[in-house]
Structures are given as C-alpha cells and as structure tokens.
Short mmCIF file of N, CA, C and O in Angstrom, two decimals:
data_model
loop_
_atom_site.label_atom_id
_atom_site.label_comp_id
_atom_site.label_asym_id
_atom_site.label_seq_id
_atom_site.Cartn_x
_atom_site.Cartn_y
_atom_site.Cartn_z
N UNK Y 1014 7.14 28.40 -3.24
CA UNK Y 1014 7.76 28.74 -1.97
C UNK Y 1014 8.16 27.49 -1.18
O UNK Y 1014 9.17 27.48 -0.50
N UNK Y 1015 7.33 26.44 -1.31
CA UNK Y 1015 7.60 25.19 -0.60
C UNK Y 1015 8.94 24.61 -1.05
O UNK Y 1015 9.72 24.13 -0.23
N UNK Y 1016 9.19 24.65 -2.36
CA UNK Y 1016 10.43 24.08 -2.88
C UNK Y 1016 11.65 24.87 -2.42
O UNK Y 1016 12.70 24.30 -2.16
N UNK Y 1017 11.51 26.17 -2.32
CA UNK Y 1017 12.62 27.00 -1.85
C UNK Y 1017 12.94 26.66 -0.41
O UNK Y 1017 14.11 26.51 -0.02
N UNK Y 1018 11.90 26.49 0.42
CA UNK Y 1018 12.11 26.14 1.83
C UNK Y 1018 12.81 24.78 1.93
O UNK Y 1018 13.76 24.62 2.70
N UNK Y 1019 12.37 23.82 1.15
CA UNK Y 1019 12.98 22.50 1.19
C UNK Y 1019 14.43 22.55 0.72
O UNK Y 1019 15.30 21.90 1.30
N UNK Y 1020 14.68 23.33 -0.33
CA UNK Y 1020 16.04 23.45 -0.84
C UNK Y 1020 16.95 24.13 0.18
O UNK Y 1020 18.11 23.76 0.35
N UNK Y 1021 16.43 25.12 0.91
CA UNK Y 1021 17.21 25.80 1.94
C UNK Y 1021 17.56 24.83 3.06
O UNK Y 1021 18.68 24.85 3.59
N UNK Y 1022 16.62 23.94 3.42
CA UNK Y 1022 16.92 22.94 4.45
C UNK Y 1022 18.06 22.04 3.99
O UNK Y 1022 19.01 21.77 4.75
N UNK Y 1023 17.99 21.56 2.75
CA UNK Y 1023 19.03 20.68 2.22
C UNK Y 1023 20.37 21.42 2.15
O UNK Y 1023 21.42 20.87 2.50
N UNK Y 1024 20.34 22.67 1.69
CA UNK Y 1024 21.58 23.45 1.63
C UNK Y 1024 22.16 23.71 3.01
O UNK Y 1024 23.39 23.71 3.19
N UNK Y 1025 21.31 23.92 3.99
CA UNK Y 1025 21.78 24.16 5.36
C UNK Y 1025 22.50 22.92 5.89
O UNK Y 1025 23.58 23.02 6.50
N UNK Y 1026 21.91 21.75 5.66
CA UNK Y 1026 22.56 20.51 6.10
C UNK Y 1026 23.89 20.32 5.36
O UNK Y 1026 24.89 19.92 5.96
N UNK Y 1027 23.90 20.63 4.08
CA UNK Y 1027 25.16 20.53 3.31
C UNK Y 1027 26.20 21.50 3.86
O UNK Y 1027 27.39 21.15 3.95
N UNK Y 1028 25.78 22.69 4.21
CA UNK Y 1028 26.70 23.67 4.79
C UNK Y 1028 27.25 23.17 6.13
O UNK Y 1028 28.44 23.34 6.41
N UNK Y 1029 26.39 22.57 6.94
CA UNK Y 1029 26.87 22.01 8.20
C UNK Y 1029 27.90 20.91 7.96
O UNK Y 1029 28.84 20.75 8.74
N UNK Y 1030 27.72 20.16 6.89
CA UNK Y 1030 28.72 19.17 6.51
C UNK Y 1030 30.05 19.83 6.18
O UNK Y 1030 31.12 19.31 6.53
N UNK Y 1031 30.00 20.96 5.48
CA UNK Y 1031 31.23 21.71 5.18
C UNK Y 1031 31.89 22.21 6.46
O UNK Y 1031 33.12 22.17 6.59
N UNK Y 1032 31.09 22.66 7.41
CA UNK Y 1032 31.63 23.13 8.69
C UNK Y 1032 32.31 21.98 9.43
O UNK Y 1032 33.42 22.14 9.96
N UNK Y 1033 31.65 20.82 9.45
CA UNK Y 1033 32.26 19.66 10.12
C UNK Y 1033 33.57 19.26 9.47
O UNK Y 1033 34.53 18.90 10.16
N UNK Y 1034 33.63 19.32 8.13
CA UNK Y 1034 34.87 18.98 7.44
C UNK Y 1034 35.99 19.93 7.84
O UNK Y 1034 37.13 19.53 8.02
N UNK Y 1035 35.65 21.20 8.01
CA UNK Y 1035 36.67 22.18 8.38
C UNK Y 1035 37.09 22.03 9.84
O UNK Y 1035 38.26 22.27 10.18
N UNK Y 1036 36.18 21.58 10.69
CA UNK Y 1036 36.46 21.49 12.13
C UNK Y 1036 37.14 20.17 12.50
O UNK Y 1036 38.09 20.16 13.28
N UNK Y 1037 36.63 19.07 11.95
CA UNK Y 1037 37.16 17.76 12.32
C UNK Y 1037 38.40 17.42 11.48
O UNK Y 1037 38.40 17.61 10.27
N UNK Y 1038 39.43 16.89 12.12
CA UNK Y 1038 40.67 16.59 11.39
C UNK Y 1038 40.66 15.20 10.73
O UNK Y 1038 41.65 14.49 10.76
N UNK Y 1039 39.53 14.81 10.16
CA UNK Y 1039 39.42 13.50 9.52
C UNK Y 1039 39.40 13.67 8.01
O UNK Y 1039 38.89 14.67 7.50
N UNK Y 1040 39.92 12.70 7.27
CA UNK Y 1040 39.92 12.80 5.80
C UNK Y 1040 38.58 12.34 5.21
O UNK Y 1040 38.52 11.42 4.40
N UNK Y 1041 37.50 12.99 5.62
CA UNK Y 1041 36.16 12.65 5.15
C UNK Y 1041 35.61 13.84 4.37
O UNK Y 1041 35.66 14.97 4.85
N UNK Y 1042 35.08 13.60 3.16
CA UNK Y 1042 34.53 14.71 2.38
C UNK Y 1042 33.32 15.34 3.07
O UNK Y 1042 32.57 14.67 3.78
N UNK Y 1043 33.14 16.61 2.82
CA UNK Y 1043 32.02 17.34 3.42
C UNK Y 1043 30.68 16.76 3.00
O UNK Y 1043 29.72 16.77 3.78
N UNK Y 1044 30.60 16.24 1.79
CA UNK Y 1044 29.32 15.68 1.33
C UNK Y 1044 28.93 14.46 2.16
O UNK Y 1044 27.74 14.24 2.42
N UNK Y 1045 29.89 13.69 2.60
CA UNK Y 1045 29.60 12.52 3.45
C UNK Y 1045 29.09 12.99 4.81
O UNK Y 1045 28.12 12.45 5.34
N UNK Y 1046 29.73 14.00 5.37
CA UNK Y 1046 29.23 14.56 6.62
C UNK Y 1046 27.80 15.06 6.44
O UNK Y 1046 26.95 14.85 7.31
N UNK Y 1047 27.55 15.75 5.34
CA UNK Y 1047 26.21 16.26 5.09
C UNK Y 1047 25.18 15.15 4.97
O UNK Y 1047 24.07 15.24 5.52
N UNK Y 1048 25.54 14.08 4.25
CA UNK Y 1048 24.63 12.94 4.12
C UNK Y 1048 24.35 12.30 5.47
O UNK Y 1048 23.20 11.93 5.78
N UNK Y 1049 25.38 12.13 6.28
CA UNK Y 1049 25.19 11.54 7.60
C UNK Y 1049 24.33 12.43 8.49
O UNK Y 1049 23.48 11.94 9.24
N UNK Y 1050 24.56 13.73 8.42
CA UNK Y 1050 23.73 14.66 9.19
C UNK Y 1050 22.27 14.60 8.75
O UNK Y 1050 21.36 14.61 9.59
N UNK Y 1051 22.05 14.54 7.43
CA UNK Y 1051 20.68 14.47 6.93
C UNK Y 1051 20.03 13.16 7.36
O UNK Y 1051 18.86 13.16 7.79
N UNK Y 1052 20.76 12.06 7.29
CA UNK Y 1052 20.22 10.77 7.73
C UNK Y 1052 19.87 10.82 9.21
O UNK Y 1052 18.78 10.39 9.61
N UNK Y 1053 20.76 11.36 10.02
CA UNK Y 1053 20.51 11.47 11.45
C UNK Y 1053 19.29 12.35 11.73
O UNK Y 1053 18.43 12.00 12.55
N UNK Y 1054 19.21 13.47 11.04
CA UNK Y 1054 18.08 14.39 11.25
C UNK Y 1054 16.75 13.75 10.81
O UNK Y 1054 15.72 13.94 11.46
N UNK Y 1055 16.77 13.00 9.71
CA UNK Y 1055 15.55 12.35 9.25
C UNK Y 1055 15.15 11.20 10.18
O UNK Y 1055 13.97 11.01 10.47
N UNK Y 1056 16.12 10.42 10.63
CA UNK Y 1056 15.82 9.28 11.51
C UNK Y 1056 15.32 9.72 12.88
O UNK Y 1056 14.48 9.06 13.48
N UNK Y 1057 15.85 10.82 13.38
CA UNK Y 1057 15.43 11.30 14.70
C UNK Y 1057 14.18 12.16 14.64
O UNK Y 1057 13.61 12.47 15.68
N UNK Y 1058 13.78 12.56 13.45
CA UNK Y 1058 12.58 13.40 13.33
C UNK Y 1058 12.85 14.88 13.46
O UNK Y 1058 11.92 15.68 13.46
N UNK Y 1059 14.13 15.25 13.60
CA UNK Y 1059 14.46 16.68 13.66
C UNK Y 1059 14.01 17.35 12.37
O UNK Y 1059 13.46 18.46 12.39
N UNK Y 1060 14.23 16.68 11.25
CA UNK Y 1060 13.71 17.14 9.95
C UNK Y 1060 12.71 16.09 9.48
O UNK Y 1060 13.09 14.95 9.20
N UNK Y 1061 11.43 16.45 9.42
CA UNK Y 1061 10.45 15.49 8.91
C UNK Y 1061 10.68 15.23 7.42
O UNK Y 1061 11.07 16.13 6.67
N UNK Y 1062 10.46 13.99 7.00
CA UNK Y 1062 10.69 13.63 5.61
C UNK Y 1062 9.88 14.49 4.65
O UNK Y 1062 10.35 14.88 3.59
N UNK Y 1063 8.67 14.82 5.03
CA UNK Y 1063 7.82 15.63 4.15
C UNK Y 1063 8.38 17.03 3.92
O UNK Y 1063 8.03 17.68 2.94
N UNK Y 1064 9.28 17.49 4.81
CA UNK Y 1064 9.83 18.83 4.63
C UNK Y 1064 10.95 18.89 3.61
O UNK Y 1064 11.44 19.98 3.29
N UNK Y 1065 11.39 17.73 3.06
CA UNK Y 1065 12.42 17.72 2.02
C UNK Y 1065 12.11 16.75 0.88
O UNK Y 1065 12.91 16.58 -0.03
N UNK Y 1066 10.97 16.09 0.93
CA UNK Y 1066 10.66 15.01 -0.01
C UNK Y 1066 10.65 15.46 -1.48
O UNK Y 1066 11.33 14.88 -2.32
N UNK Y 1067 9.88 16.49 -1.81
CA UNK Y 1067 9.73 16.88 -3.21
C UNK Y 1067 11.04 17.39 -3.81
O UNK Y 1067 11.41 17.04 -4.93
N UNK Y 1068 11.75 18.20 -3.07
CA UNK Y 1068 13.02 18.71 -3.57
C UNK Y 1068 14.06 17.60 -3.67
O UNK Y 1068 14.84 17.56 -4.62
N UNK Y 1069 14.04 16.67 -2.73
CA UNK Y 1069 14.94 15.52 -2.81
C UNK Y 1069 14.67 14.69 -4.06
O UNK Y 1069 15.61 14.26 -4.75
N UNK Y 1070 13.40 14.48 -4.37
CA UNK Y 1070 13.06 13.73 -5.59
C UNK Y 1070 13.54 14.48 -6.83
O UNK Y 1070 14.06 13.88 -7.77
N UNK Y 1071 13.35 15.79 -6.84
CA UNK Y 1071 13.79 16.59 -7.98
C UNK Y 1071 15.30 16.48 -8.16
O UNK Y 1071 15.79 16.29 -9.28
N UNK Y 1072 16.04 16.59 -7.07
CA UNK Y 1072 17.50 16.50 -7.16
C UNK Y 1072 17.96 15.13 -7.64
O UNK Y 1072 18.93 15.03 -8.39
N UNK Y 1073 17.26 14.09 -7.24
CA UNK Y 1073 17.60 12.74 -7.71
C UNK Y 1073 17.31 12.62 -9.20
O UNK Y 1073 18.07 12.00 -9.95
N UNK Y 1074 16.21 13.23 -9.66
CA UNK Y 1074 15.87 13.16 -11.09
C UNK Y 1074 16.91 13.85 -11.97
O UNK Y 1074 17.18 13.40 -13.08
N UNK Y 1075 17.49 14.94 -11.48
CA UNK Y 1075 18.46 15.66 -12.31
C UNK Y 1075 19.90 15.23 -12.04
O UNK Y 1075 20.83 15.80 -12.60
N UNK Y 1076 20.09 14.21 -11.20
CA UNK Y 1076 21.43 13.76 -10.85
C UNK Y 1076 22.31 13.44 -12.06
O UNK Y 1076 23.50 13.76 -12.05
N UNK Y 1077 21.79 12.80 -13.13
CA UNK Y 1077 22.67 12.52 -14.27
C UNK Y 1077 23.34 13.77 -14.85
O UNK Y 1077 24.45 13.70 -15.36
N UNK Y 1078 22.68 14.90 -14.76
CA UNK Y 1078 23.30 16.15 -15.25
C UNK Y 1078 24.56 16.51 -14.48
O UNK Y 1078 25.46 17.16 -15.01
N UNK Y 1079 24.63 16.09 -13.23
CA UNK Y 1079 25.78 16.42 -12.40
C UNK Y 1079 27.04 15.68 -12.83
O UNK Y 1079 28.14 16.05 -12.43
N UNK Y 1080 26.90 14.62 -13.63
CA UNK Y 1080 28.06 13.86 -14.08
C UNK Y 1080 28.69 14.45 -15.34
O UNK Y 1080 29.78 14.03 -15.74
N UNK Y 1081 28.04 15.38 -15.99
CA UNK Y 1081 28.56 15.97 -17.22
C UNK Y 1081 29.90 16.68 -16.99
O UNK Y 1081 30.85 16.45 -17.75
N UNK Y 1082 30.04 17.52 -15.95
CA UNK Y 1082 31.35 18.16 -15.75
C UNK Y 1082 32.48 17.15 -15.52
O UNK Y 1082 33.59 17.34 -16.00
N UNK Y 1083 32.19 16.07 -14.81
CA UNK Y 1083 33.22 15.05 -14.58
C UNK Y 1083 33.61 14.38 -15.90
O UNK Y 1083 34.80 14.12 -16.14
N UNK Y 1084 32.64 14.10 -16.75
CA UNK Y 1084 32.93 13.48 -18.05
C UNK Y 1084 33.76 14.42 -18.92
O UNK Y 1084 34.69 13.98 -19.59
N UNK Y 1085 33.44 15.70 -18.89
CA UNK Y 1085 34.22 16.67 -19.66
C UNK Y 1085 35.64 16.74 -19.13
O UNK Y 1085 36.61 16.81 -19.90
N UNK Y 1086 35.79 16.67 -17.81
CA UNK Y 1086 37.12 16.67 -17.21
C UNK Y 1086 37.94 15.45 -17.65
O UNK Y 1086 39.14 15.56 -17.90
N UNK Y 1087 37.28 14.29 -17.75
CA UNK Y 1087 37.98 13.10 -18.22
C UNK Y 1087 38.41 13.26 -19.67
O UNK Y 1087 39.51 12.85 -20.05
N UNK Y 1088 37.55 13.82 -20.49
CA UNK Y 1088 37.89 14.01 -21.90
C UNK Y 1088 39.07 14.97 -22.03
O UNK Y 1088 39.98 14.75 -22.83
N UNK Y 1089 39.06 16.03 -21.24
CA UNK Y 1089 40.17 16.99 -21.31
C UNK Y 1089 41.48 16.39 -20.80
O UNK Y 1089 42.55 16.82 -21.18
N UNK Y 1090 41.40 15.39 -19.93
CA UNK Y 1090 42.59 14.75 -19.37
C UNK Y 1090 42.97 13.47 -20.10
O UNK Y 1090 43.75 12.68 -19.58
N UNK Y 1091 42.43 13.24 -21.27
CA UNK Y 1091 42.64 11.98 -21.97
C UNK Y 1091 44.12 11.68 -22.20
O UNK Y 1091 44.55 10.54 -22.10
N UNK Y 1092 44.93 12.69 -22.50
CA UNK Y 1092 46.35 12.45 -22.76
C UNK Y 1092 47.06 11.89 -21.52
O UNK Y 1092 48.00 11.11 -21.64
N UNK Y 1093 46.59 12.23 -20.32
CA UNK Y 1093 47.18 11.70 -19.09
C UNK Y 1093 46.57 10.35 -18.72
O UNK Y 1093 47.22 9.52 -18.08
N UNK Y 1094 45.32 10.12 -19.10
CA UNK Y 1094 44.61 8.90 -18.73
C UNK Y 1094 44.90 7.75 -19.69
O UNK Y 1094 44.93 6.59 -19.28
N UNK Y 1095 45.12 8.05 -20.95
CA UNK Y 1095 45.23 7.00 -21.96
C UNK Y 1095 46.28 5.93 -21.67
O UNK Y 1095 46.04 4.76 -21.96
N UNK Y 1096 47.42 6.23 -21.06
CA UNK Y 1096 48.38 5.15 -20.78
C UNK Y 1096 47.88 4.13 -19.75
O UNK Y 1096 48.34 3.00 -19.73
N UNK Y 1097 46.95 4.52 -18.90
CA UNK Y 1097 46.48 3.61 -17.86
C UNK Y 1097 44.99 3.29 -18.01
O UNK Y 1097 44.33 2.90 -17.04
N UNK Y 1098 44.46 3.42 -19.21
CA UNK Y 1098 43.02 3.23 -19.40
C UNK Y 1098 42.59 1.80 -19.08
O UNK Y 1098 41.52 1.59 -18.50
N UNK Y 1099 43.40 0.81 -19.42
CA UNK Y 1099 43.04 -0.58 -19.11
C UNK Y 1099 42.93 -0.79 -17.60
O UNK Y 1099 41.98 -1.40 -17.12
N UNK Y 1100 43.90 -0.28 -16.87
CA UNK Y 1100 43.87 -0.41 -15.41
C UNK Y 1100 42.65 0.29 -14.83
O UNK Y 1100 42.00 -0.23 -13.91
N UNK Y 1101 42.32 1.45 -15.34
CA UNK Y 1101 41.14 2.18 -14.86
C UNK Y 1101 39.86 1.40 -15.13
O UNK Y 1101 38.97 1.36 -14.27
N UNK Y 1102 39.77 0.78 -16.29
CA UNK Y 1102 38.58 -0.01 -16.61
C UNK Y 1102 38.46 -1.20 -15.67
O UNK Y 1102 37.36 -1.49 -15.16
N UNK Y 1103 39.56 -1.89 -15.42
CA UNK Y 1103 39.54 -3.05 -14.51
C UNK Y 1103 39.15 -2.62 -13.10
O UNK Y 1103 38.29 -3.23 -12.45
N UNK Y 1104 39.77 -1.56 -12.61
CA UNK Y 1104 39.46 -1.07 -11.27
C UNK Y 1104 38.00 -0.65 -11.17
O UNK Y 1104 37.32 -0.97 -10.19
N UNK Y 1105 37.50 0.03 -12.19
CA UNK Y 1105 36.10 0.46 -12.18
C UNK Y 1105 35.16 -0.74 -12.19
O UNK Y 1105 34.18 -0.78 -11.44
N UNK Y 1106 35.44 -1.74 -13.02
CA UNK Y 1106 34.58 -2.92 -13.09
C UNK Y 1106 34.59 -3.69 -11.78
O UNK Y 1106 33.53 -4.07 -11.26
N UNK Y 1107 35.77 -3.91 -11.23
CA UNK Y 1107 35.87 -4.67 -9.97
C UNK Y 1107 35.18 -3.93 -8.83
O UNK Y 1107 34.40 -4.50 -8.06
N UNK Y 1108 35.43 -2.63 -8.71
CA UNK Y 1108 34.81 -1.89 -7.62
C UNK Y 1108 33.30 -1.79 -7.79
O UNK Y 1108 32.56 -1.85 -6.80
N UNK Y 1109 32.82 -1.70 -9.03
CA UNK Y 1109 31.38 -1.67 -9.26
C UNK Y 1109 30.74 -2.99 -8.83
O UNK Y 1109 29.71 -2.98 -8.14
N UNK Y 1110 31.34 -4.10 -9.20
CA UNK Y 1110 30.80 -5.41 -8.80
C UNK Y 1110 30.83 -5.55 -7.28
O UNK Y 1110 29.85 -6.02 -6.67
N UNK Y 1111 31.92 -5.16 -6.64
CA UNK Y 1111 32.01 -5.25 -5.19
C UNK Y 1111 30.94 -4.41 -4.50
O UNK Y 1111 30.30 -4.87 -3.53
N UNK Y 1112 30.72 -3.21 -4.98
CA UNK Y 1112 29.70 -2.35 -4.38
C UNK Y 1112 28.32 -2.94 -4.59
O UNK Y 1112 27.48 -2.95 -3.68
N UNK Y 1113 28.05 -3.51 -5.77
CA UNK Y 1113 26.75 -4.13 -6.03
C UNK Y 1113 26.53 -5.32 -5.11
O UNK Y 1113 25.44 -5.48 -4.53
N UNK Y 1114 27.53 -6.17 -4.96
CA UNK Y 1114 27.41 -7.35 -4.10
C UNK Y 1114 27.20 -6.93 -2.65
O UNK Y 1114 26.31 -7.44 -1.96
N UNK Y 1115 28.02 -6.01 -2.18
CA UNK Y 1115 27.89 -5.55 -0.80
C UNK Y 1115 26.54 -4.89 -0.54
O UNK Y 1115 25.90 -5.16 0.48
N UNK Y 1116 26.09 -4.07 -1.47
CA UNK Y 1116 24.78 -3.42 -1.32
C UNK Y 1116 23.66 -4.45 -1.28
O UNK Y 1116 22.73 -4.35 -0.48
N UNK Y 1117 23.75 -5.45 -2.14
CA UNK Y 1117 22.74 -6.51 -2.16
C UNK Y 1117 22.72 -7.29 -0.86
O UNK Y 1117 21.65 -7.60 -0.32
N UNK Y 1118 23.90 -7.63 -0.36
CA UNK Y 1118 23.98 -8.38 0.90
C UNK Y 1118 23.42 -7.58 2.07
O UNK Y 1118 22.70 -8.10 2.91
N UNK Y 1119 23.77 -6.30 2.14
CA UNK Y 1119 23.26 -5.46 3.22
C UNK Y 1119 21.75 -5.33 3.10
O UNK Y 1119 21.03 -5.41 4.11
N UNK Y 1120 21.24 -5.15 1.89
CA UNK Y 1120 19.80 -5.05 1.69
C UNK Y 1120 19.10 -6.33 2.12
O UNK Y 1120 18.07 -6.29 2.80
N UNK Y 1121 19.65 -7.48 1.74
CA UNK Y 1121 19.06 -8.76 2.15
C UNK Y 1121 19.07 -8.89 3.67
O UNK Y 1121 18.08 -9.35 4.26
N UNK Y 1122 20.14 -8.48 4.31
CA UNK Y 1122 20.24 -8.57 5.76
C UNK Y 1122 19.18 -7.70 6.42
O UNK Y 1122 18.50 -8.13 7.36
N UNK Y 1123 19.00 -6.48 5.91
CA UNK Y 1123 18.00 -5.57 6.48
C UNK Y 1123 16.59 -6.12 6.28
O UNK Y 1123 15.77 -6.10 7.20
N UNK Y 1124 16.30 -6.66 5.10
CA UNK Y 1124 14.97 -7.22 4.83
C UNK Y 1124 14.71 -8.42 5.74
O UNK Y 1124 13.62 -8.53 6.33
N UNK Y 1125 15.68 -9.30 5.88
CA UNK Y 1125 15.50 -10.46 6.77
C UNK Y 1125 15.30 -10.02 8.22
O UNK Y 1125 14.47 -10.58 8.93
N UNK Y 1126 16.05 -9.03 8.63
CA UNK Y 1126 15.91 -8.52 9.99
C UNK Y 1126 14.53 -7.93 10.22
O UNK Y 1126 13.89 -8.18 11.24
N UNK Y 1127 14.04 -7.17 9.25
CA UNK Y 1127 12.70 -6.58 9.36
C UNK Y 1127 11.63 -7.67 9.36
O UNK Y 1127 10.65 -7.58 10.09
N UNK Y 1128 11.81 -8.71 8.53
CA UNK Y 1128 10.85 -9.81 8.49
C UNK Y 1128 10.82 -10.54 9.84
O UNK Y 1128 9.73 -10.87 10.33
N UNK Y 1129 11.98 -10.79 10.41
CA UNK Y 1129 12.02 -11.45 11.73
C UNK Y 1129 11.36 -10.59 12.79
O UNK Y 1129 10.63 -11.08 13.64
N UNK Y 1130 11.61 -9.29 12.71
CA UNK Y 1130 11.03 -8.37 13.69
C UNK Y 1130 9.51 -8.34 13.56
O UNK Y 1130 8.79 -8.39 14.55
N UNK Y 1131 9.01 -8.28 12.33
CA UNK Y 1131 7.56 -8.25 12.13
C UNK Y 1131 6.92 -9.58 12.51
O UNK Y 1131 5.80 -9.61 13.03
N UNK Y 1132 7.61 -10.69 12.27
CA UNK Y 1132 7.08 -11.99 12.67
C UNK Y 1132 7.04 -12.13 14.18
O UNK Y 1132 6.08 -12.65 14.73
N UNK Y 1133 8.06 -11.64 14.85
CA UNK Y 1133 8.08 -11.75 16.31
C UNK Y 1133 7.03 -10.86 16.94
O UNK Y 1133 6.42 -11.22 17.94
N UNK Y 1134 6.78 -9.69 16.39
CA UNK Y 1134 5.71 -8.84 16.92
C UNK Y 1134 4.34 -9.40 16.58
O UNK Y 1134 3.41 -9.29 17.35
N UNK Y 1135 4.23 -10.08 15.44
CA UNK Y 1135 2.96 -10.73 15.09
C UNK Y 1135 2.67 -11.90 16.00
O UNK Y 1135 1.53 -12.12 16.41
N UNK Y 1136 3.70 -12.66 16.36
CA UNK Y 1136 3.51 -13.77 17.30
C UNK Y 1136 3.17 -13.26 18.69
O UNK Y 1136 2.36 -13.85 19.39
N UNK Y 1137 3.78 -12.15 19.07
CA UNK Y 1137 3.51 -11.60 20.40
C UNK Y 1137 2.07 -11.08 20.48
O UNK Y 1137 1.42 -11.19 21.52
N UNK Y 1138 1.57 -10.52 19.37
CA UNK Y 1138 0.20 -10.02 19.37
C UNK Y 1138 -0.80 -11.17 19.34
O UNK Y 1138 -1.90 -11.05 19.87
N UNK Y 1139 -0.41 -12.30 18.74
CA UNK Y 1139 -1.30 -13.46 18.63
C UNK Y 1139 -1.44 -14.19 19.94
O UNK Y 1139 -2.37 -14.96 20.15
N UNK Y 1140 -0.53 -14.00 20.88
CA UNK Y 1140 -0.57 -14.72 22.16
C UNK Y 1140 -1.57 -14.16 23.09
O UNK Y 1140 -2.05 -13.23 23.27
#
C-alpha cells in the first residue's frame, strides 16, 4: 500500500506538469514542469522525501527499460536516419561531452559552496 501511495504522489505531480504545459504558452515539455514541481515540493517540504523515496528508487532502477521503445523507433526509422548517421553521431558525442563537463562544473561549484558555508559556520561556532 505504501508503494501505491508513493506512486500516486509522483503521478499527481506529473499530471500537474501536464496541466501546466496545457495552460502556459511556453515550449517546455510537461515532464520538465513535473520535475520542477517535484523539486520545489521536496525542497519546501510540501512533499517529504520519505513519502516518495522507495518508489523513486524503483523507478530509477527500471529506467533503462524506458529506452527500449525509443531504440525500437530508431531501428524502424533506419531508412530515414542512415543518410545522416555520421552527423547524428557527432552531435550526440559533442552534446554528451558538453553535458558531462557542465554537470561536473556545476557539481564542483555546489560542493565548494557547501564547503565554504560549513567552514564559515564552523568558524562562527568556534568564536
């Protein structure tokens, strides 16, 4: 029953993302709205992390299965993709490297910021 409740919470946030996509005239996918809503709800405490933790872990574990339909779609579209396969490989490689570099830089920035914050609070407590 706990998993069903957690899944309903996640589905509700996803549905709210769909509603926002329909209401707002921005070219943003509903899944992005849903992710932002979930982040906001978790950060503000509206949804406690423990109320979605186990189901979230389960969904992350089965995530590779979600790529199978996309792979099948690519295989079925091979006749249209084959003339530009080299360009697609280059674009994929470059964008992957850029995302990895940007993610690493942002992570380093957050870690350094947290370290400075913890050091400053440690110095304040030591005074």
